[in-house]
């Protein structure tokens, strides 16, 4: 048996393929896969298919070739080196920790402790962590809802909220990362302290040289950049170890003179409370100074295209980075506040001789030091309130020069991280072609698709702002840009959750739509609370960029939650209007225009459009009067549905018209649902043809199909008890209750996904389990396989279901594909409709069919005889429905469906999609 044949479904059609991962890669950005056969191919006659069988399929093995949009196949070259990919530790956690451990830790934290005290400083840290943690949970949910490619925060926001919101934030976020690179480089230059010309020009010279070196590291590739980050991380770990060890070393007189006394209860109690000094210093001012240190949580997500598995790395790495950096920030704030006084002179002569404390002011008096003079004259040069954090941490630590090395590592690692993040995000934005004139920067080079052109652009922006020398005015904008990104990421998670889109299935479950909304609101509040004018500028820029995209309407469709929300609103409002009586005050001319083909009567179309545009409804087609009686019955039953009666001479004719005419815009059916024709044996041949032809028409119109069979049948006459047209209508019977209105408990739904129909056979059971009545039901997936490769087949299917974010872990391989357990039942069902022409010598099939044209010849019976399985009894059986060939006898196909579904003690649904994917594991 060939590989292609082994991957096909052997149940009915020789062209049907078993479900495969490769058939769902069509949503991979800029690529499409050669997937499953079309309905047209499946509907070809048996004779048309067989001669060209081997050439009909393009995806036959376990790996499908990808085809670019230009039509060229992209085969991986064996000589080409694989791109560098990072795990959650090296790719996300370390990068986030390096960006969170910024210069504020070394230059400002001890001063914040002196102003706010230990308790309020811890509160400031925890408040900042709350905002970043909620955002990290939202990032984790979005990152696990499908495959995340390069682009980081921009990619997540744009694919969730659409290009209108994603485009502006992508532009602003890229610019903010470039400015953050310049800021951290300036921070390094300030600490470097070299004297060449003057203070301002020294910063410029050192800053430009530093960012140039960082650019060279970035251009060398992600391998060299990651090695540099590992080095900085190691330096910081040594720095922290040096500091915490130093807090336990008993201080000598030199350290005591600068206010370092080690762990003492009286020092801790004094520093617990705030001591606000200076005009404008308060709790919120301290929070505004500290919060920018927490903005590095997106550093790992920004290089999502370089991660081995972004869905695992981003949640795990980001949350672990927040945990460890929070512990380190709290540890330093508590220890430095427990060991160091707020004020100290640094003068060795201020030591008290004996117990003479007359006139001595401050806690130093109890510790044997008289810092009264510098306290009263506000001339103290040492202590928490007077030194930079760099000096204080160096005085407490074992080796002070290691703290300076830590400052260098923190500033340079942050600058390097932002220098890498900005081009990666900007490259993804350029490739989406949302804004003009920037596509030049989309080109990537090398095995890692490095955005070298974007690197140079980011470098020039950073150099330009470094040459300014003073970034105090620009710095608040950076915090606001990042906060705006946090707000939109949280809102993306919230909006995707409330729209109830079937495509929102994140593997990360530890989030809540309400915490995401809380994070979005708090981020916006903080923008105005920290620097209101910067918030105004940020929103002005975003509104301008939003207006441009909204005006130009880029031709992209990413399945955003905005589309899902619009659908929900349209569906809700349309359903609400159907039950509202018309009123003269709200009358609008809703016109059905009998135009025929509209392009043949443009004057008629333009005339009606001139007074209905943006005012009322215009339909070029037909209109149907709705029966109020059944609409009220549906409302009483709490069924959210439209009722559209249509007069037709047959089921087939009515279904044809309804499939074509029913619906409004995108609110139109794409799946036909039928009840099973249980009385087909007693029906006339015309009735069977009418029913089967309806099924055939559904496939021919490229729609999906569901056929429901209940064990007791579907015909239950249920009347209405109420008022119709102001006339009371009384019905003494209660509304009939079906099995679908009962709580199903922990029952089983068995899904028989025998062939790949696009995923509708899986999506319907998944949507059922989202309902409260079916929430506890267990779903089992049955697939076809052989005994030799059972475990391999099961593993492949489990992996595929996991990629779809479907929590269906119970996969069962059916290995009896060549057996016919119900063959006798099938033969008995078909027997009354057979010609048995081979048993009648001297009579041709054509002669026999003159009296019974609907009957089946022996040849047709053997050619189209399908394989039938025994299905166990469960609460619901969604079963794959094969697509019949055009020349398949109607009675034969009817008998096959009857044999497949009869004798079961639970509802059975035969399901067939239209060969187009309804499940995906990509965001785009």
mmCIF file of N, CA and C in Angstrom, residues 76-77 357 403 660 752 860:
data_model
loop_
_atom_site.group_PDB
_atom_site.id
_atom_site.type_symbol
_atom_site.label_atom_id
_atom_site.label_comp_id
_atom_site.label_asym_id
_atom_site.label_seq_id
_atom_site.Cartn_x
_atom_site.Cartn_y
_atom_site.Cartn_z
ATOM 1 N N UNK A 76 12.827 22.942 2.120
ATOM 2 C CA UNK A 76 13.968 23.214 2.968
ATOM 3 C C UNK A 76 15.232 22.616 2.395
ATOM 4 N N UNK A 77 16.265 23.426 2.338
ATOM 5 C CA UNK A 77 17.544 22.976 1.795
ATOM 6 C C UNK A 77 18.321 22.222 2.858
ATOM 7 N N UNK A 357 25.290 62.354 74.942
ATOM 8 C CA UNK A 357 24.353 62.548 73.835
ATOM 9 C C UNK A 357 23.612 63.867 73.956
ATOM 10 N N UNK A 403 29.126 46.562 42.347
ATOM 11 C CA UNK A 403 27.863 47.278 42.143
ATOM 12 C C UNK A 403 27.959 48.135 40.894
ATOM 13 N N UNK A 660 -30.036 29.978 -1.094
ATOM 14 C CA UNK A 660 -29.570 31.104 -1.894
ATOM 15 C C UNK A 660 -30.054 32.448 -1.370
ATOM 16 N N UNK A 752 -16.660 10.607 15.508
ATOM 17 C CA UNK A 752 -16.009 9.710 14.541
ATOM 18 C C UNK A 752 -15.489 10.567 13.390
ATOM 19 N N UNK A 860 -23.658 -1.505 -9.608
ATOM 20 C CA UNK A 860 -23.682 -0.307 -8.766
ATOM 21 C C UNK A 860 -23.591 -0.666 -7.288
#
